[in-house]
Coordinates of C-alpha atoms in Angstrom, one line a residue:
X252 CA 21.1 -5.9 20.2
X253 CA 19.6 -2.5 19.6
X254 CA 18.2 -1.1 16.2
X255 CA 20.2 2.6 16.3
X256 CA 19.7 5.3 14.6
X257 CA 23.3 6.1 12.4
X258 CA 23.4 10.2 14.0
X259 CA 22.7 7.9 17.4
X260 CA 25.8 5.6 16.7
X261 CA 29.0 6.5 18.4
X262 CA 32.6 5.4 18.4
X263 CA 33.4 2.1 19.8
X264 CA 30.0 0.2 19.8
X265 CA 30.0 -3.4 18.3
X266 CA 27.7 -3.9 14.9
X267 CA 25.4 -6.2 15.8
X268 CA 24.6 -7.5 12.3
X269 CA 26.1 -7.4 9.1
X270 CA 25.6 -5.3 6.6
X271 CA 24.9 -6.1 3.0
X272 CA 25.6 -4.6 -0.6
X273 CA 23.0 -4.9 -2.8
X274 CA 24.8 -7.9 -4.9
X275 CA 25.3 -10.3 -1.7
X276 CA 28.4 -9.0 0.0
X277 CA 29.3 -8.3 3.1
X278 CA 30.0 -4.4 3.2
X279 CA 30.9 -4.7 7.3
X280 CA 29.9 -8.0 9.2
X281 CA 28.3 -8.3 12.7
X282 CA 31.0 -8.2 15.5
X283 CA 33.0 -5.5 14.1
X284 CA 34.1 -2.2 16.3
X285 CA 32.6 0.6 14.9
X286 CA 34.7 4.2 14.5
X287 CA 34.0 7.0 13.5
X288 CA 35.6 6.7 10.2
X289 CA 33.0 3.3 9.6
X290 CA 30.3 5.4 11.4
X291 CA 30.8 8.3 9.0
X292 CA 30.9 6.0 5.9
X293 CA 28.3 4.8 6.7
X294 CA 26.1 8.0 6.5
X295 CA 27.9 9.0 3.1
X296 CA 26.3 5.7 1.1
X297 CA 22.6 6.5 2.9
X298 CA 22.3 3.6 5.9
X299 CA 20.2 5.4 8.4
X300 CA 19.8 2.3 11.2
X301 CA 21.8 0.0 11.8
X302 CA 22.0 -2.7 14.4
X303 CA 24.4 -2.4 17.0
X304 CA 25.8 -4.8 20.5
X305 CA 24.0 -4.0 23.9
X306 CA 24.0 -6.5 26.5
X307 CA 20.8 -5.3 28.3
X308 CA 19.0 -6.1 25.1
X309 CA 20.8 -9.7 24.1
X310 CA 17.8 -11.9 24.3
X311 CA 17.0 -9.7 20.9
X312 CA 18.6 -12.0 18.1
X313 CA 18.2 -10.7 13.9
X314 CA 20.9 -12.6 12.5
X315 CA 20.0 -15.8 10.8
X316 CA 23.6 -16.5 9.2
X317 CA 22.3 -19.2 7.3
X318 CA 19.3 -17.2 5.6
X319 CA 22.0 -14.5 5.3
X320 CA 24.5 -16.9 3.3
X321 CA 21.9 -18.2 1.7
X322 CA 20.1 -15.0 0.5
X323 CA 24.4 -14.1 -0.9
X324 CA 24.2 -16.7 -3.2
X325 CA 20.4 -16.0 -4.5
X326 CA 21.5 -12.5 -4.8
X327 CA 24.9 -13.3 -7.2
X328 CA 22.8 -15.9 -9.2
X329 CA 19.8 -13.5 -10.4
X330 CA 22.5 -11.8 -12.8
X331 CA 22.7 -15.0 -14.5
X332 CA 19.0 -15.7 -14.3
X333 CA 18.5 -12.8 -16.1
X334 CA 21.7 -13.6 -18.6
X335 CA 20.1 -17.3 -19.1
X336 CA 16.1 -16.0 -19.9
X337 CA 17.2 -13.4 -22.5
X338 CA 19.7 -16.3 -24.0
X339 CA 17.6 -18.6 -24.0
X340 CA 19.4 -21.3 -22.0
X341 CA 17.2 -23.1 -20.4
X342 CA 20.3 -25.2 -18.5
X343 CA 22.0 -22.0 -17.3
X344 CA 18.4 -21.1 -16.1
X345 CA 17.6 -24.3 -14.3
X346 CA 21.1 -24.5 -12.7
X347 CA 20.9 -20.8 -11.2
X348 CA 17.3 -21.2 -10.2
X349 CA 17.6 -24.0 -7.9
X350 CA 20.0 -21.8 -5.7
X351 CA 16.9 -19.2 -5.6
X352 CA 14.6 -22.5 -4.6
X353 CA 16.9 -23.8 -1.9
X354 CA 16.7 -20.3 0.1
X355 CA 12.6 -20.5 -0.6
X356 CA 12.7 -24.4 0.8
X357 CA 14.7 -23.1 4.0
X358 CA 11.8 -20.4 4.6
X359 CA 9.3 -23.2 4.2
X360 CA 11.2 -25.7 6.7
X361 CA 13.3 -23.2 8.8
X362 CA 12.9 -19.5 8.2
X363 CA 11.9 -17.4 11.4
X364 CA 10.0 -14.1 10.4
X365 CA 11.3 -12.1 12.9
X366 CA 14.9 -12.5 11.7
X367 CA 14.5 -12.3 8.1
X368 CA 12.6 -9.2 6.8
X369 CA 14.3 -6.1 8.1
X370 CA 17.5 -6.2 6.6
X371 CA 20.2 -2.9 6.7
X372 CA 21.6 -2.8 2.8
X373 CA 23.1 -0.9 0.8
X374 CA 21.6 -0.1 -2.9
X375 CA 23.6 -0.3 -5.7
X376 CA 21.8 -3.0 -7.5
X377 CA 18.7 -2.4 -6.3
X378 CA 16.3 -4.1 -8.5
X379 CA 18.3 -8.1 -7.9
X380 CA 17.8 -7.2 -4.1
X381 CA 14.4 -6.3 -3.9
X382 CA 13.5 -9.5 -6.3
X383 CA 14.9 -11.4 -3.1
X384 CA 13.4 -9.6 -0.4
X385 CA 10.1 -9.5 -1.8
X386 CA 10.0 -13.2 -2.4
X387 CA 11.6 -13.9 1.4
X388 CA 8.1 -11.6 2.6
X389 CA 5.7 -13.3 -0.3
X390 CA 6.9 -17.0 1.0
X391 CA 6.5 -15.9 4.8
X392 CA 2.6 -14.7 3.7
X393 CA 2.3 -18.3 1.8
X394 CA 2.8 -19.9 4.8
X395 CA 0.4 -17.6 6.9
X396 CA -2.4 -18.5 4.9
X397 CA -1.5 -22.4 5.2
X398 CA -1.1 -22.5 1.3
X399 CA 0.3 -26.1 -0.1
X400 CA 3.8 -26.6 -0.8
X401 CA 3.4 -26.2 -4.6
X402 CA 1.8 -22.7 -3.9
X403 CA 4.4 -21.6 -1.7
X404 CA 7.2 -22.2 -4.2
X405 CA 5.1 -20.8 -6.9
X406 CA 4.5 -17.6 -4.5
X407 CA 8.1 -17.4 -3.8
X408 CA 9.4 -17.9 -7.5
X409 CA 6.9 -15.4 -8.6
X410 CA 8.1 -13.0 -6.8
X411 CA 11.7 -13.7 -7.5
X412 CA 10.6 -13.3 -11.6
X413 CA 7.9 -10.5 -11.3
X414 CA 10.3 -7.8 -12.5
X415 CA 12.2 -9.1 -15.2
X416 CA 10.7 -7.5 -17.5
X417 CA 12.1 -4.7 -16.8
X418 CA 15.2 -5.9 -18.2
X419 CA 13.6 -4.8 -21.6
X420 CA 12.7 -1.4 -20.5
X421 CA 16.2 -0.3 -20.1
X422 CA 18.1 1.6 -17.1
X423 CA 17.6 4.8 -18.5
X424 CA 13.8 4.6 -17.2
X425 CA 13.8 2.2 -14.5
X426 CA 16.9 3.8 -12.6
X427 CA 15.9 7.5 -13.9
X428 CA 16.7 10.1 -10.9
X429 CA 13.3 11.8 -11.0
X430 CA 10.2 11.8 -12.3
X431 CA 9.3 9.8 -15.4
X432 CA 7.2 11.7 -18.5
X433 CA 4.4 10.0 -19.6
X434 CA 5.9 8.1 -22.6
X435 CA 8.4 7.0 -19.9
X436 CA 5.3 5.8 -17.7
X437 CA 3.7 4.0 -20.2
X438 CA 6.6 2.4 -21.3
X439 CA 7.6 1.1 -18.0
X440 CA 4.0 -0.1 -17.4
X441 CA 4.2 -2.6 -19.9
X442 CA 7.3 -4.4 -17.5
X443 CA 4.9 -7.0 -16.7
X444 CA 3.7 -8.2 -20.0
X445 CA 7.8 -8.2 -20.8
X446 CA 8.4 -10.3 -18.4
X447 CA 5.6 -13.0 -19.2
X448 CA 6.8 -13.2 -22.6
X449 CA 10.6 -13.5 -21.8
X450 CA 9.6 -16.3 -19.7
X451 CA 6.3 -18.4 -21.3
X452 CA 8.6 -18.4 -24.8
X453 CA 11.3 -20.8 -23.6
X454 CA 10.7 -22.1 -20.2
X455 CA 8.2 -24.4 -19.3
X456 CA 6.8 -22.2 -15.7
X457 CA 3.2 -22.8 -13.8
X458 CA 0.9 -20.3 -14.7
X459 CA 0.7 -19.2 -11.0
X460 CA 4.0 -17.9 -11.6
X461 CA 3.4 -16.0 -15.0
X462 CA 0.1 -14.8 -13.4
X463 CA 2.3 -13.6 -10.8
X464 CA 4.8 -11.5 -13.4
X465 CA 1.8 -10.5 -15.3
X466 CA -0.4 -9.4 -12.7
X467 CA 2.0 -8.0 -9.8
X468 CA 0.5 -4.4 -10.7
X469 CA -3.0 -4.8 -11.1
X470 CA -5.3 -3.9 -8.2
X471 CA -8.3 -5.0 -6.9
X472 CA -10.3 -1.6 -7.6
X473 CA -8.9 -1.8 -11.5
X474 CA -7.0 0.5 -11.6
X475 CA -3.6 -1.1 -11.3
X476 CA -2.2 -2.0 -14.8
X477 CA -1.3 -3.3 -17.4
X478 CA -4.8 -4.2 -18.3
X479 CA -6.8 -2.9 -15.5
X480 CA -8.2 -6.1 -14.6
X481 CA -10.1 -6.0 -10.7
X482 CA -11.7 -8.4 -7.7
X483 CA -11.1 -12.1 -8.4
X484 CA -10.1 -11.7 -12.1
X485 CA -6.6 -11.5 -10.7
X486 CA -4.8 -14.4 -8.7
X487 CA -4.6 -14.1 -5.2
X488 CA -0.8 -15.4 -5.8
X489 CA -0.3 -12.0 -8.1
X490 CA -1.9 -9.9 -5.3
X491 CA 0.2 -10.7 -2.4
X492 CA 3.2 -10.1 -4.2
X493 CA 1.8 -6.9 -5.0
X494 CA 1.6 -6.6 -0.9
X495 CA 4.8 -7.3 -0.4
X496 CA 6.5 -5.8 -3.6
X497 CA 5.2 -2.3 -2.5
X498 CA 6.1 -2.8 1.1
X499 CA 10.0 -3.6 0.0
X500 CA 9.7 -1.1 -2.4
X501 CA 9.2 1.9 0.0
X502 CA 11.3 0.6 2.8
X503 CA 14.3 1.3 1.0
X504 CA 16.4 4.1 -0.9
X505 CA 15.3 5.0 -4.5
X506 CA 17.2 7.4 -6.9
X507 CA 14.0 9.5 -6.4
X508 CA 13.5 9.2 -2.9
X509 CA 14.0 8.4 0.3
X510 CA 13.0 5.3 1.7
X511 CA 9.6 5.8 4.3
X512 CA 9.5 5.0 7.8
X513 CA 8.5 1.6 9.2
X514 CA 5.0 3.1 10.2
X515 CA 4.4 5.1 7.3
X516 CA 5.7 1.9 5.1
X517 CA 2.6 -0.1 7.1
X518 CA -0.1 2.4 7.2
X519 CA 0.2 2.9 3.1
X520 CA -0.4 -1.4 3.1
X521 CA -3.2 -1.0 5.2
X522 CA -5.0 2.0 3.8
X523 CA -5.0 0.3 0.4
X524 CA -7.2 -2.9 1.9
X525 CA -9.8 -3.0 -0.3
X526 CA -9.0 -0.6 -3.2
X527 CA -5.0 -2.1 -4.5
X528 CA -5.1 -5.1 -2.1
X529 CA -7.4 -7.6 -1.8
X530 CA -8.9 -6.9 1.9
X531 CA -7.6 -10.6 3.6
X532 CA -4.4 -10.4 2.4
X533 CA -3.7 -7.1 4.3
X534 CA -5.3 -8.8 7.1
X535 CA -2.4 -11.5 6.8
X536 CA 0.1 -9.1 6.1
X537 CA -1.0 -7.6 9.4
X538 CA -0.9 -11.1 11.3
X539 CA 2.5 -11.5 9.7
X540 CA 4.4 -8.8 10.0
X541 CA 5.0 -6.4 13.0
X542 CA 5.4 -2.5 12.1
X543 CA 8.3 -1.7 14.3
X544 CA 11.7 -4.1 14.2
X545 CA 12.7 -6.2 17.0
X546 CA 15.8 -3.9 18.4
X547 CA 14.3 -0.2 17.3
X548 CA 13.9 2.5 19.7
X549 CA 10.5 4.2 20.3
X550 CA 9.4 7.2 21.7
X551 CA 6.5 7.2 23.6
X552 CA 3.0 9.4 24.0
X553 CA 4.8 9.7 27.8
X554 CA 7.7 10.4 26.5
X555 CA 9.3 7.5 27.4
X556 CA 11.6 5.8 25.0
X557 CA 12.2 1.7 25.0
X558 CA 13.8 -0.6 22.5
X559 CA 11.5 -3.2 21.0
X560 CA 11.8 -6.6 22.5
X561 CA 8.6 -8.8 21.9
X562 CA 5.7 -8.9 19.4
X563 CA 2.8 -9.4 20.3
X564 CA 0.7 -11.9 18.2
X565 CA -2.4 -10.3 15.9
X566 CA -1.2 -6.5 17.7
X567 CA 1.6 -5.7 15.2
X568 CA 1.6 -2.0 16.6
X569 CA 1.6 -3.1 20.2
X570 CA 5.1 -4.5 21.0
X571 CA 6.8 -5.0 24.3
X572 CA 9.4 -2.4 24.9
X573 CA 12.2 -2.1 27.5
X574 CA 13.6 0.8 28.3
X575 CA 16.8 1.4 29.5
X576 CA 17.5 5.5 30.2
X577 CA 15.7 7.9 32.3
X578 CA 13.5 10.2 29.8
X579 CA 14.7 13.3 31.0
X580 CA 18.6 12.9 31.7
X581 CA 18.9 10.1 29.3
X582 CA 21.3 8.2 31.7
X583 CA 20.9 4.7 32.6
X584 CA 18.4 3.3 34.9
X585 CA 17.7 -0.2 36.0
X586 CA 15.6 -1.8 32.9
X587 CA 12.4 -1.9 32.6
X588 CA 9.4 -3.6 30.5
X589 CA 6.4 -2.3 28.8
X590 CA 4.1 -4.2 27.5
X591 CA 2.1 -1.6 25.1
X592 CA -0.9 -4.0 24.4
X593 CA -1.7 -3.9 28.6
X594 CA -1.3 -0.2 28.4
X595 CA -3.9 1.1 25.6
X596 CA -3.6 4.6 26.8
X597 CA 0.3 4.6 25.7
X598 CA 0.9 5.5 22.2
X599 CA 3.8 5.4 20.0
X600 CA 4.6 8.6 18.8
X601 CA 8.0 8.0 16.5
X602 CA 10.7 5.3 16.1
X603 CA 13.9 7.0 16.4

């Protein structure tokens, strides 16, 4: 299947994989025919790509339908996470969390990077769904670096936790169309602390974890917050969610803004090694995660365009491609391969 762009989409083609809302439904799922009522749809809720049927490109698989059903249920349970810390029910919070656990265990025994990250969603609880997404990425970097079991879970439940704090800042600021004021700023910078005390109060959690919720916005340099602490002073657990907190954060739709590009969404991790990020884990984020999506379509320094098919290991901006139209009639040719990491002098220029 082929990563498309929407405007690219036209009646007819067959979704390739479903689409989610943002509390765990399926909005469309993967086999249905696409029209141009869906297509336009669609475009009016804000999905740019989405993935679409193409049987020149169907070694390309995304859809892990168990991490998907899985993910559904983690989604639909953080309401009642949330519902069970602030009434202090430790049962309710013990029963939901173990649903949250069981999609972090798959990742550990099952999970396939390549097929969980890059998902096509739909925004309207935004904050439950980037909890999840963030902790799918923060698990995947836990077991890049070889961490123990114990640290995984703690990476991935961290990361599931670090925003609930902002429970107690209130919509009005967290979901405000625009820029906050700074009595806004600072109140939404103290999220963090929030959430360590809704959680250390009634729960008995590993301090990785509250580390984790405490420390999710501090940065190496010190200038993160909310107590500017830098270097080692801050768990490496806190700073990889950090990592992959910001990454999911600007992939996707805000009130405020629109989401960046996959490249952009990379360079802004790499360019903060060293000053938000601790320098080796942006060099694991870089061995984990590739900057263009198995399936998307990239255009070429020679003008070429080619649909990702391959990764190539530790080269995360050198993928295979294969292209499958002429470059100046845009008709169909026999298909092709190019393998960008045997041809340095070919550079990407845009994913379209």
């Amino acid at each position: 299947m082929r990563l498309e762009l929407i405007n690219r989409v036209v009646d007819g083609e067959i979704l390739g994989k479903s689409i989610l809302t943002s509390e765990g439904k399926v909005l469309l799922r993967a086999g249905i025919k696409l029209t141009n009522q869906y297509i336009n749809k669609l475009k009016e809720i804000g999905v740019i790509y989405i993935y679409v049927e193409d049987d020149r490109l169907n070694d390309i698989c995304v859809e892990d339908t168990r991490m998907l059903e899985m993910k559904k249920h983690a989604i639909k349970n953080m309401a009642n996470i949330v519902k069970s810390i602030n009434n202090c029910d430790s049962k309710l919070f013990k029963k939901n969390i173990r649903q949250v656990e069981e999609l972090i265990n798959y990742i550990i025994d099952d999970g396939n990077v390549s097929t969980s990250v890059y998902d096509i969603k739909t925004f309207d609880n935004y904050t439950y769904l980037h909890c999840i997404d963030t902790s799918i990425m923060a698990t995947f970097m836990g077991l890049s670096f070889k961490f123990k079991e114990a640290d995984i879970k703690d990476l991935g439940m961290g990361a599931i936790l670090h925003d609930i704090g902002k429970t107690k800042v209130g919509n009005v600021i967290v979901n405000k169309p625009g820029p906050l004021t700074p009595e806004e700023f600072e109140e939404m910078k103290r999220h963090p602390s929030y959430g360590v005390d809704m959680l250390k109060e009634y729960y008995s959690i590993s301090q990785n974890i509250l580390d984790i919720v405490q420390q999710h916005h501090e940065r190496v340099d010190g200038k993160g917050y909310p107590n500017k602490i830098s270097g080692n002073k801050i768990n490496k657990l806190a700073n990889i969610v950090s990592i992959c907190d910001v990454y999911d954060a600007v992939n996707n739709d805000r009130s405020y803004r629109k989401k960046f590009k996959p490249n952009e969404a990379y360079e802004l991790i790499l360019s903060g090694s060293g000053s938000a990020f601790e320098s080796d884990n942006v060099l694991k984020f870089k061995e984990t995660f590739a900057v263009y999506p198995l399936g998307s379509c990239l255009k070429l320094s020679n003008d070429i365009e080619g649909y990702v098919i391959k990764q190539n290991s530790n080269y995360p901006d050198r993928p295979v491609l294969r292209v499958l139209y002429d470059s100046e009639t845009k008709k169909p040719i026999p298909f092709y391969e190019v393998d960008l990491l045997k041809n340095p002098d070919i550079t990407v220029e845009a994913i379209i």
